[in-house]
PDB file of C-alpha atoms and ligand atoms in Angstrom:
ATOM      1  CA  GLY A   1      -5.497 -14.511  11.235  1.00 49.00           C
ATOM      2  CA  ARG A   2      -4.157 -14.238   7.283  1.00 61.00           C
ATOM      3  CA  GLN A   3      -0.759 -15.333   5.565  1.00 72.00           C
ATOM      4  CA  GLY A   4       0.751 -13.917   3.910  1.00 83.00           C
ATOM      5  CA  CYS A   5      -0.026 -13.770  -0.147  1.00 91.00           C
ATOM      6  CA  GLN A   6       2.605 -14.981  -2.990  1.00 95.00           C
ATOM      7  CA  ILE A   7       3.304 -12.574  -6.030  1.00 97.00           C
ATOM      8  CA  ASP A   8       4.173 -12.680  -8.454  1.00 98.00           C
ATOM      9  CA  PHE A   9       4.561 -10.751 -11.638  1.00 98.00           C
ATOM     10  CA  GLU A  10       5.970 -12.547 -15.322  1.00 98.00           C
ATOM     11  CA  ASN A  11       6.564 -10.395 -18.088  1.00 98.00           C
ATOM     12  CA  VAL A  12       3.618  -8.229 -17.463  1.00 98.00           C
ATOM     13  CA  SER A  13       3.332  -4.963 -19.764  1.00 98.00           C
ATOM     14  CA  PHE A  14      -0.343  -2.686 -19.479  1.00 97.00           C
ATOM     15  CA  ALA A  15      -1.792   0.274 -21.489  1.00 96.00           C
ATOM     16  CA  TYR A  16      -4.650   2.238 -20.553  1.00 95.00           C
ATOM     17  CA  GLU A  17      -7.831   1.214 -22.659  1.00 90.00           C
ATOM     18  CA  GLY A  18      -7.978   4.639 -25.361  1.00 86.00           C
ATOM     19  CA  ALA A  19      -4.366   5.383 -24.180  1.00 80.00           C
ATOM     20  CA  SER A  20      -1.831   5.942 -27.398  1.00 83.00           C
ATOM     21  CA  GLY A  21       1.366   5.254 -27.109  1.00 81.00           C
ATOM     22  CA  ASP A  22       4.316   3.380 -25.115  1.00 87.00           C
ATOM     23  CA  PRO A  23       2.836   1.133 -22.913  1.00 94.00           C
ATOM     24  CA  VAL A  24       3.046   2.412 -19.305  1.00 96.00           C
ATOM     25  CA  LEU A  25       4.046  -1.089 -17.703  1.00 98.00           C
ATOM     26  CA  LYS A  26       6.812  -2.734 -19.273  1.00 97.00           C
ATOM     27  CA  ASN A  27       7.511  -6.758 -19.531  1.00 97.00           C
ATOM     28  CA  ILE A  28       6.996  -6.503 -15.339  1.00 98.00           C
ATOM     29  CA  SER A  29       8.742  -9.804 -13.393  1.00 98.00           C
ATOM     30  CA  PHE A  30       8.998 -10.210 -10.048  1.00 98.00           C
ATOM     31  CA  THR A  31       8.201 -12.228  -7.305  1.00 97.00           C
ATOM     32  CA  CYS A  32       7.390 -11.184  -3.581  1.00 96.00           C
ATOM     33  CA  LEU A  33       7.516 -13.707  -1.375  1.00 94.00           C
ATOM     34  CA  PRO A  34       4.621 -14.735   1.412  1.00 92.00           C
ATOM     35  CA  GLY A  35       5.544 -11.801   4.666  1.00 89.00           C
ATOM     36  CA  GLU A  36       7.820  -9.985   2.719  1.00 91.00           C
ATOM     37  CA  THR A  37       8.215  -6.017   2.491  1.00 92.00           C
ATOM     38  CA  ILE A  38       8.717  -4.286  -1.289  1.00 96.00           C
ATOM     39  CA  GLY A  39       9.472  -1.060  -1.310  1.00 96.00           C
ATOM     40  CA  ILE A  40       8.657   0.822  -4.771  1.00 98.00           C
ATOM     41  CA  ILE A  41      10.411   3.995  -6.004  1.00 97.00           C
ATOM     42  CA  GLY A  42      11.020   5.688  -8.928  1.00 95.00           C
ATOM     43  CA  SER A  43       9.477   9.179 -10.539  1.00 91.00           C
ATOM     44  CA  THR A  44       6.486  10.452 -10.762  1.00 92.00           C
ATOM     45  CA  GLY A  45       4.942   8.876 -13.260  1.00 93.00           C
ATOM     46  CA  SER A  46       6.840   5.852 -13.998  1.00 96.00           C
ATOM     47  CA  GLY A  47       3.950   3.542 -13.356  1.00 97.00           C
ATOM     48  CA  LYS A  48       3.977   2.477  -9.529  1.00 97.00           C
ATOM     49  CA  SER A  49       0.461   3.004  -8.636  1.00 96.00           C
ATOM     50  CA  SER A  50      -0.466   1.919 -12.790  1.00 97.00           C
ATOM     51  CA  LEU A  51       1.723  -2.004 -11.146  1.00 97.00           C
ATOM     52  CA  VAL A  52       0.118  -2.623  -7.680  1.00 97.00           C
ATOM     53  CA  SER A  53      -3.816  -1.458  -9.566  1.00 96.00           C
ATOM     54  CA  LEU A  54      -3.168  -4.433 -11.646  1.00 97.00           C
ATOM     55  CA  ILE A  55      -2.876  -7.062  -8.369  1.00 96.00           C
ATOM     56  CA  PRO A  56      -6.952  -7.222  -6.673  1.00 95.00           C
ATOM     57  CA  ARG A  57      -7.892  -6.246 -11.185  1.00 95.00           C
ATOM     58  CA  PHE A  58      -8.655  -2.839 -10.522  1.00 93.00           C
ATOM     59  CA  TYR A  59      -7.356  -2.610 -14.665  1.00 94.00           C
ATOM     60  CA  ASP A  60      -6.424  -5.844 -16.235  1.00 94.00           C
ATOM     61  CA  THR A  61      -3.065  -6.560 -17.761  1.00 95.00           C
ATOM     62  CA  SER A  62      -2.410  -5.869 -21.599  1.00 94.00           C
ATOM     63  CA  ALA A  63       0.449  -8.735 -21.764  1.00 96.00           C
ATOM     64  CA  GLY A  64       1.989 -11.005 -19.417  1.00 97.00           C
ATOM     65  CA  THR A  65       0.331 -13.392 -16.272  1.00 98.00           C
ATOM     66  CA  ILE A  66       0.161 -11.970 -12.168  1.00 98.00           C
ATOM     67  CA  ARG A  67      -0.215 -14.822  -9.731  1.00 97.00           C
ATOM     68  CA  VAL A  68      -1.597 -14.765  -6.674  1.00 96.00           C
ATOM     69  CA  ASP A  69      -0.342 -17.837  -5.046  1.00 94.00           C
ATOM     70  CA  GLY A  70       0.563 -19.883  -7.710  1.00 95.00           C
ATOM     71  CA  VAL A  71      -2.849 -18.714  -9.148  1.00 95.00           C
ATOM     72  CA  ASP A  72      -3.375 -16.423 -12.354  1.00 97.00           C
ATOM     73  CA  ILE A  73      -5.238 -13.671 -10.939  1.00 96.00           C
ATOM     74  CA  GLY A  74      -7.199 -14.162 -14.607  1.00 94.00           C
ATOM     75  CA  LYS A  75      -8.864 -16.785 -13.518  1.00 94.00           C
ATOM     76  CA  LEU A  76      -9.313 -15.531  -9.258  1.00 92.00           C
ATOM     77  CA  ASP A  77     -12.906 -14.253  -8.379  1.00 91.00           C
ATOM     78  CA  PRO A  78     -12.073 -10.211  -8.423  1.00 90.00           C
ATOM     79  CA  ALA A  79     -14.365 -10.096  -5.217  1.00 90.00           C
ATOM     80  CA  LYS A  80     -12.437 -12.466  -3.911  1.00 89.00           C
ATOM     81  CA  LEU A  81      -9.384 -11.264  -4.526  1.00 91.00           C
ATOM     82  CA  ARG A  82     -10.209  -7.700  -3.309  1.00 90.00           C
ATOM     83  CA  ASP A  83     -11.365  -9.320   0.009  1.00 89.00           C
ATOM     84  CA  GLN A  84      -7.869 -10.528   0.718  1.00 91.00           C
ATOM     85  CA  ILE A  85      -5.660  -7.020  -0.924  1.00 94.00           C
ATOM     86  CA  ALA A  86      -5.833  -3.838   0.954  1.00 93.00           C
ATOM     87  CA  ILE A  87      -5.101  -1.064  -0.863  1.00 94.00           C
ATOM     88  CA  VAL A  88      -4.225   2.393   0.634  1.00 94.00           C
ATOM     89  CA  PRO A  89      -4.549   5.587  -2.159  1.00 91.00           C
ATOM     90  CA  GLN A  90      -2.544   8.127  -2.536  1.00 87.00           C
ATOM     91  CA  LYS A  91      -5.459  10.855  -1.081  1.00 84.00           C
ATOM     92  CA  SER A  92      -7.643   9.043   2.443  1.00 82.00           C
ATOM     93  CA  ILE A  93     -11.182   9.014   1.290  1.00 87.00           C
ATOM     94  CA  LEU A  94     -12.585   9.876   4.823  1.00 90.00           C
ATOM     95  CA  PHE A  95     -16.561  10.590   4.788  1.00 91.00           C
ATOM     96  CA  SER A  96     -18.509  13.041   7.275  1.00 91.00           C
ATOM     97  CA  GLY A  97     -19.186  10.454  10.328  1.00 93.00           C
ATOM     98  CA  THR A  98     -17.657   9.427  13.398  1.00 95.00           C
ATOM     99  CA  ILE A  99     -13.632   7.843  13.558  1.00 97.00           C
ATOM    100  CA  GLU A 100     -15.645   4.110  15.086  1.00 97.00           C
ATOM    101  CA  GLU A 101     -17.311   3.971  11.156  1.00 96.00           C
ATOM    102  CA  ASN A 102     -14.460   5.556   9.060  1.00 96.00           C
ATOM    103  CA  LEU A 103     -12.242   2.588  10.681  1.00 97.00           C
ATOM    104  CA  ARG A 104     -15.224   0.134  10.026  1.00 96.00           C
ATOM    105  CA  TRP A 105     -16.306   0.970   6.542  1.00 93.00           C
ATOM    106  CA  GLY A 106     -15.110  -2.029   3.972  1.00 88.00           C
ATOM    107  CA  ASN A 107     -15.527  -4.106   6.724  1.00 90.00           C
ATOM    108  CA  GLU A 108     -18.889  -4.198   8.529  1.00 91.00           C
ATOM    109  CA  HIS A 109     -18.635  -6.915  11.077  1.00 93.00           C
ATOM    110  CA  ALA A 110     -14.858  -5.884  12.929  1.00 95.00           C
ATOM    111  CA  THR A 111     -15.245  -4.636  16.889  1.00 96.00           C
ATOM    112  CA  LEU A 112     -14.621  -1.811  18.574  1.00 96.00           C
ATOM    113  CA  ASP A 113     -11.781  -4.273  19.953  1.00 96.00           C
ATOM    114  CA  GLU A 114     -10.113  -5.402  16.613  1.00 95.00           C
ATOM    115  CA  ILE A 115     -10.927  -0.789  15.142  1.00 97.00           C
ATOM    116  CA  ILE A 116      -8.495   0.129  17.884  1.00 97.00           C
ATOM    117  CA  GLN A 117      -6.495  -3.088  17.810  1.00 94.00           C
ATOM    118  CA  ALA A 118      -5.977  -1.767  14.181  1.00 95.00           C
ATOM    119  CA  ALA A 119      -5.265   2.033  15.243  1.00 96.00           C
ATOM    120  CA  LYS A 120      -2.745   1.709  17.538  1.00 95.00           C
ATOM    121  CA  MET A 121      -1.084  -0.212  14.631  1.00 93.00           C
ATOM    122  CA  ALA A 122      -1.408   2.589  12.727  1.00 94.00           C
ATOM    123  CA  GLU A 123       0.187   5.175  15.112  1.00 95.00           C
ATOM    124  CA  ALA A 124      -3.805   6.515  15.316  1.00 96.00           C
ATOM    125  CA  HIS A 125      -4.949   5.531  18.421  1.00 97.00           C
ATOM    126  CA  GLY A 126      -3.052   8.464  20.317  1.00 96.00           C
ATOM    127  CA  PHE A 127      -4.807  11.257  18.591  1.00 96.00           C
ATOM    128  CA  ILE A 128      -7.709   9.430  18.544  1.00 97.00           C
ATOM    129  CA  THR A 129      -8.183   8.981  22.559  1.00 97.00           C
ATOM    130  CA  SER A 130      -6.830  12.710  22.631  1.00 96.00           C
ATOM    131  CA  PHE A 131     -10.174  13.768  21.486  1.00 95.00           C
ATOM    132  CA  PRO A 132     -12.628  14.332  24.413  1.00 95.00           C
ATOM    133  CA  GLU A 133     -14.871  11.969  22.350  1.00 95.00           C
ATOM    134  CA  GLY A 134     -12.007   9.486  21.092  1.00 96.00           C
ATOM    135  CA  TYR A 135     -13.565   7.106  18.272  1.00 97.00           C
ATOM    136  CA  GLU A 136     -16.815   9.012  18.815  1.00 96.00           C
ATOM    137  CA  THR A 137     -15.261  12.085  17.139  1.00 95.00           C
ATOM    138  CA  MET A 138     -17.290  13.421  14.181  1.00 94.00           C
ATOM    139  CA  LEU A 139     -14.686  14.162  10.744  1.00 93.00           C
ATOM    140  CA  GLY A 140     -16.142  15.845   8.130  1.00 82.00           C
ATOM    141  CA  GLN A 141     -17.476  19.330   7.480  1.00 76.00           C
ATOM    142  CA  ARG A 142     -19.666  18.916  11.255  1.00 74.00           C
ATOM    143  CA  GLY A 143     -16.492  17.499  12.677  1.00 76.00           C
ATOM    144  CA  VAL A 144     -12.818  18.099  13.796  1.00 83.00           C
ATOM    145  CA  ASN A 145      -9.816  19.198  11.376  1.00 84.00           C
ATOM    146  CA  LEU A 146      -7.731  16.331  11.135  1.00 91.00           C
ATOM    147  CA  SER A 147      -3.655  16.564   9.389  1.00 91.00           C
ATOM    148  CA  GLY A 148      -2.444  15.085   6.085  1.00 90.00           C
ATOM    149  CA  GLY A 149      -0.057  12.660   8.496  1.00 91.00           C
ATOM    150  CA  GLN A 150      -3.685  12.305  10.566  1.00 94.00           C
ATOM    151  CA  LYS A 151      -5.890  11.112   7.978  1.00 93.00           C
ATOM    152  CA  GLN A 152      -3.199   8.624   6.575  1.00 92.00           C
ATOM    153  CA  ARG A 153      -2.976   7.066   9.721  1.00 95.00           C
ATOM    154  CA  LEU A 154      -6.957   6.529   9.816  1.00 96.00           C
ATOM    155  CA  SER A 155      -6.052   5.335   6.116  1.00 95.00           C
ATOM    156  CA  ILE A 156      -3.664   2.850   7.247  1.00 94.00           C
ATOM    157  CA  ALA A 157      -6.133   2.087   9.857  1.00 96.00           C
ATOM    158  CA  ARG A 158      -9.244   1.511   7.871  1.00 96.00           C
ATOM    159  CA  ALA A 159      -6.780  -1.168   6.100  1.00 94.00           C
ATOM    160  CA  LEU A 160      -5.462  -3.320   8.950  1.00 93.00           C
ATOM    161  CA  VAL A 161      -9.065  -3.357  10.093  1.00 94.00           C
ATOM    162  CA  ARG A 162     -10.127  -5.588   7.413  1.00 92.00           C
ATOM    163  CA  LYS A 163      -6.717  -8.148   7.935  1.00 90.00           C
ATOM    164  CA  PRO A 164      -6.161  -8.615   4.544  1.00 91.00           C
ATOM    165  CA  ASP A 165      -3.333 -10.818   3.465  1.00 92.00           C
ATOM    166  CA  VAL A 166      -1.267  -8.389   1.061  1.00 94.00           C
ATOM    167  CA  LEU A 167      -1.436  -4.554   2.130  1.00 94.00           C
ATOM    168  CA  ILE A 168      -0.506  -1.910  -0.238  1.00 95.00           C
ATOM    169  CA  LEU A 169       0.645   1.229   0.757  1.00 94.00           C
ATOM    170  CA  ASP A 170       0.469   3.886  -2.681  1.00 94.00           C
ATOM    171  CA  ASP A 171       2.589   6.414  -0.805  1.00 89.00           C
ATOM    172  CA  CYS A 172       0.823   7.277   2.310  1.00 85.00           C
ATOM    173  CA  THR A 173       2.699   7.901   4.266  1.00 83.00           C
ATOM    174  CA  SER A 174       4.793  10.895   2.989  1.00 83.00           C
ATOM    175  CA  ALA A 175       3.147  13.114   5.141  1.00 84.00           C
ATOM    176  CA  LEU A 176       3.803  10.863   8.876  1.00 88.00           C
ATOM    177  CA  ASP A 177       7.592  12.159  10.293  1.00 88.00           C
ATOM    178  CA  THR A 178       9.822   9.282  10.373  1.00 87.00           C
ATOM    179  CA  THR A 179       9.595   8.324  13.960  1.00 89.00           C
ATOM    180  CA  THR A 180       5.498   7.532  12.922  1.00 90.00           C
ATOM    181  CA  GLU A 181       6.620   5.922  10.489  1.00 87.00           C
ATOM    182  CA  THR A 182       9.295   3.273  11.315  1.00 87.00           C
ATOM    183  CA  ASN A 183       7.176   2.395  14.182  1.00 87.00           C
ATOM    184  CA  ILE A 184       3.964   1.635  11.999  1.00 86.00           C
ATOM    185  CA  LYS A 185       6.795  -0.333  10.072  1.00 83.00           C
ATOM    186  CA  GLU A 186       7.611  -2.972  12.997  1.00 81.00           C
ATOM    187  CA  SER A 187       4.064  -3.439  13.760  1.00 82.00           C
ATOM    188  CA  LEU A 188       3.236  -4.453  10.419  1.00 78.00           C
ATOM    189  CA  LYS A 189       6.179  -6.880  10.681  1.00 73.00           C
ATOM    190  CA  SER A 190       4.233  -8.658  14.223  1.00 72.00           C
ATOM    191  CA  PHE A 191       0.703  -8.251  12.341  1.00 66.00           C
ATOM    192  CA  ALA A 192      -0.716 -11.509  12.439  1.00 53.00           C
ATOM    193  CA  SER A 193       0.934 -14.473  11.001  1.00 56.00           C
ATOM    194  CA  GLY A 194       2.784 -11.723   8.455  1.00 73.00           C
ATOM    195  CA  VAL A 195       1.309  -9.714   5.632  1.00 86.00           C
ATOM    196  CA  THR A 196       2.799  -9.748   2.937  1.00 92.00           C
ATOM    197  CA  CYS A 197       3.583  -5.471   2.138  1.00 92.00           C
ATOM    198  CA  LEU A 198       4.052  -3.473  -0.845  1.00 95.00           C
ATOM    199  CA  LEU A 199       5.315  -0.552  -0.042  1.00 95.00           C
ATOM    200  CA  ILE A 200       5.361   2.697  -2.475  1.00 96.00           C
ATOM    201  CA  ALA A 201       6.856   5.487  -1.966  1.00 92.00           C
ATOM    202  CA  GLN A 202       9.016   9.289  -2.172  1.00 87.00           C
ATOM    203  CA  ARG A 203      11.742   8.506   0.535  1.00 88.00           C
ATOM    204  CA  ILE A 204      14.583   6.275  -0.141  1.00 92.00           C
ATOM    205  CA  THR A 205      14.030   6.337   4.324  1.00 90.00           C
ATOM    206  CA  SER A 206      10.455   4.437   3.096  1.00 90.00           C
ATOM    207  CA  VAL A 207      12.034   1.414   2.020  1.00 93.00           C
ATOM    208  CA  MET A 208      15.573   1.424   2.825  1.00 92.00           C
ATOM    209  CA  ASP A 209      15.002  -1.807   5.419  1.00 89.00           C
ATOM    210  CA  ALA A 210      11.753  -3.610   2.770  1.00 92.00           C
ATOM    211  CA  ASP A 211      13.379  -6.885   2.068  1.00 94.00           C
ATOM    212  CA  LYS A 212      13.357  -6.005  -1.540  1.00 96.00           C
ATOM    213  CA  ILE A 213      13.017  -2.281  -3.747  1.00 98.00           C
ATOM    214  CA  ILE A 214      11.880  -2.223  -6.677  1.00 98.00           C
ATOM    215  CA  VAL A 215      12.851   1.330  -9.071  1.00 98.00           C
ATOM    216  CA  MET A 216      10.935   2.056 -11.693  1.00 98.00           C
ATOM    217  CA  ASP A 217      12.098   4.405 -14.831  1.00 97.00           C
ATOM    218  CA  ASP A 218       9.568   5.084 -17.296  1.00 96.00           C
ATOM    219  CA  GLY A 219       7.051   1.992 -16.850  1.00 97.00           C
ATOM    220  CA  GLU A 220      10.732  -0.356 -16.720  1.00 97.00           C
ATOM    221  CA  ILE A 221      11.840  -1.988 -13.565  1.00 98.00           C
ATOM    222  CA  VAL A 222      15.900  -1.043 -13.822  1.00 97.00           C
ATOM    223  CA  GLY A 223      16.693  -2.214 -10.568  1.00 97.00           C
ATOM    224  CA  ILE A 224      15.374  -4.872  -7.219  1.00 98.00           C
ATOM    225  CA  GLY A 225      17.063  -5.626  -4.540  1.00 97.00           C
ATOM    226  CA  THR A 226      18.320  -4.783  -1.166  1.00 97.00           C
ATOM    227  CA  HIS A 227      19.353  -0.575  -0.133  1.00 96.00           C
ATOM    228  CA  GLU A 228      23.193  -1.872  -0.127  1.00 96.00           C
ATOM    229  CA  MET A 229      23.064  -4.037  -3.730  1.00 97.00           C
ATOM    230  CA  LEU A 230      21.193  -0.517  -5.329  1.00 97.00           C
ATOM    231  CA  MET A 231      23.774   1.921  -4.287  1.00 97.00           C
ATOM    232  CA  LYS A 232      25.938   0.299  -6.001  1.00 97.00           C
ATOM    233  CA  SER A 233      24.493  -1.197  -8.705  1.00 96.00           C
ATOM    234  CA  CYS A 234      21.229   1.050  -9.836  1.00 97.00           C
ATOM    235  CA  ARG A 235      21.827   4.672 -11.492  1.00 97.00           C
ATOM    236  CA  VAL A 236      18.237   5.858 -10.854  1.00 96.00           C
ATOM    237  CA  TYR A 237      18.631   4.452  -7.640  1.00 97.00           C
ATOM    238  CA  VAL A 238      21.668   6.479  -6.750  1.00 96.00           C
ATOM    239  CA  GLU A 239      20.304   9.416  -8.349  1.00 95.00           C
ATOM    240  CA  ILE A 240      16.754   9.219  -6.422  1.00 94.00           C
ATOM    241  CA  PHE A 241      18.895   8.619  -3.521  1.00 94.00           C
ATOM    242  CA  GLN A 242      21.242  12.068  -3.357  1.00 92.00           C
ATOM    243  CA  SER A 243      17.893  14.123  -4.404  1.00 88.00           C
TER     244      SER A 243
HETATM  245  P1  GTP B   2       3.165   9.087  -8.413  1.00 88.63           P
HETATM  246  O1  GTP B   2       2.106   9.164  -8.420  1.00 88.63           O
HETATM  247  O2  GTP B   2       3.229  10.434  -9.616  1.00 88.63           O
HETATM  248  O3  GTP B   2       4.555   9.075  -8.128  1.00 88.63           O
HETATM  249  O4  GTP B   2       2.971   8.418 -10.442  1.00 88.63           O
HETATM  250  P2  GTP B   2       3.490   6.858 -10.511  1.00 88.63           P
HETATM  251  O5  GTP B   2       4.868   6.114 -10.689  1.00 88.63           O
HETATM  252  O6  GTP B   2       2.569   5.784  -9.460  1.00 88.63           O
HETATM  253  O7  GTP B   2       2.645   6.468 -11.969  1.00 88.63           O
HETATM  254  P3  GTP B   2       1.392   6.478 -12.301  1.00 88.63           P
HETATM  255  O8  GTP B   2       1.470   4.562 -12.303  1.00 88.63           O
HETATM  256  O9  GTP B   2       0.206   7.120 -11.915  1.00 88.63           O
HETATM  257  O10 GTP B   2       1.310   6.933 -13.827  1.00 88.63           O
HETATM  258  C1  GTP B   2       1.865   6.362 -15.250  1.00 88.63           C
HETATM  259  C2  GTP B   2       1.198   6.748 -16.258  1.00 88.63           C
HETATM  260  O11 GTP B   2       0.520   6.651 -16.325  1.00 88.63           O
HETATM  261  C3  GTP B   2       1.986   8.074 -16.547  1.00 88.63           C
HETATM  262  O12 GTP B   2       1.866   8.524 -17.551  1.00 88.63           O
HETATM  263  C4  GTP B   2       0.366   8.858 -16.596  1.00 88.63           C
HETATM  264  O13 GTP B   2      -0.545  10.463 -17.278  1.00 88.63           O
HETATM  265  C5  GTP B   2      -0.259   7.177 -16.440  1.00 88.63           C
HETATM  266  N1  GTP B   2      -1.498   7.033 -16.396  1.00 88.63           N
HETATM  267  C6  GTP B   2      -2.109   6.703 -15.030  1.00 88.63           C
HETATM  268  N2  GTP B   2      -3.883   6.824 -14.792  1.00 88.63           N
HETATM  269  C7  GTP B   2      -3.577   6.924 -15.916  1.00 88.63           C
HETATM  270  C8  GTP B   2      -5.348   7.045 -16.079  1.00 88.63           C
HETATM  271  O14 GTP B   2      -6.597   6.545 -15.633  1.00 88.63           O
HETATM  272  N3  GTP B   2      -5.862   6.617 -17.606  1.00 88.63           N
HETATM  273  C9  GTP B   2      -4.414   6.968 -18.471  1.00 88.63           C
HETATM  274  N4  GTP B   2      -5.181   7.407 -20.014  1.00 88.63           N
HETATM  275  N5  GTP B   2      -3.448   7.375 -18.129  1.00 88.63           N
HETATM  276  C10 GTP B   2      -3.255   6.898 -16.946  1.00 88.63           C
END
C-alpha cells in the first residue's frame, strides 16, 4: 500500500503557450496534507482542470512552485511523478476490449483480485457481475452499452487499480447519484493508508464533506475552508450553493 502525498502550491501562475490575455491561473497557493480530501469548485472556465493538470506536469507552471512531499516537481522525473498520481478525466476513455482489460490498462501487472477490489471501491463490481460474462464482458462497438455513470465508475476503478498516492477526480462523478457518490467516497477513505484526493465537482454536495474546499473564480482562489466556513465568508461559494 501507498501513503498519500503532501502537495503544496506556492504562488503558482500558469498561462497556456501562445494564449493571449490573462493567465489561466493567478497566484495559486494552498497545501493539501497527506491523506486529505480537497474539493475544488468554481464556475466553468475558472481554471479547475488547469490547476490539477499541473500536478503530474502535463504542463509546467509559468511562475511559482509546486511541491510533492516537499520536493519541487520541476526537479522530479515526470515518469515517476505520474506513477504516483492518477487523474480520472472528465470524459472517460474506455476502449474496445473486455472490462478486465479496460481496468488493467495502465497497470498491466495487476491481478484479477486487485481489479475486483478496485471495482468494488468504485461501486462497479455490482453492475459488472450482473452481466452474464462479468469481467469478460466486451465494451465498445460490438459490446455492451454502458450508461454515463457506469463509465465513470469504470474510470474511477481503473485509477484505483494503480494504487496511486494522489487521486484526482476531475468532475467525473457528475453522472452518479449522490448515494453511489457517497459510497465511493467512503471506500476511498479506507483506501490503502489514505490516498490524497483532489475532487473537482459541479455540485456543492459532492465536496461538502471534504477536509477543505477550494473555490475558484476566474483563475484565482477566492476561498479555502470547510463548507461551514465558506458559507459564512465566501460570496462565490454561497452563489454556487444557491444556484
Ligand atoms: P470546466 O471544466 O468547464 O468546469 O472549467 P475549468 O474550471 O476546469 O477550467 P479550465 O481549467 O478547463 O479552463 C480555464 C481556462 O483555460 C479557460 O479559459 C479555457 O478556455 C482555457 N483552456 C483550457 N484548456 C486549454 C488549452 O489546452 N489551451 C488553451 N490555450 N487554453 C485552454
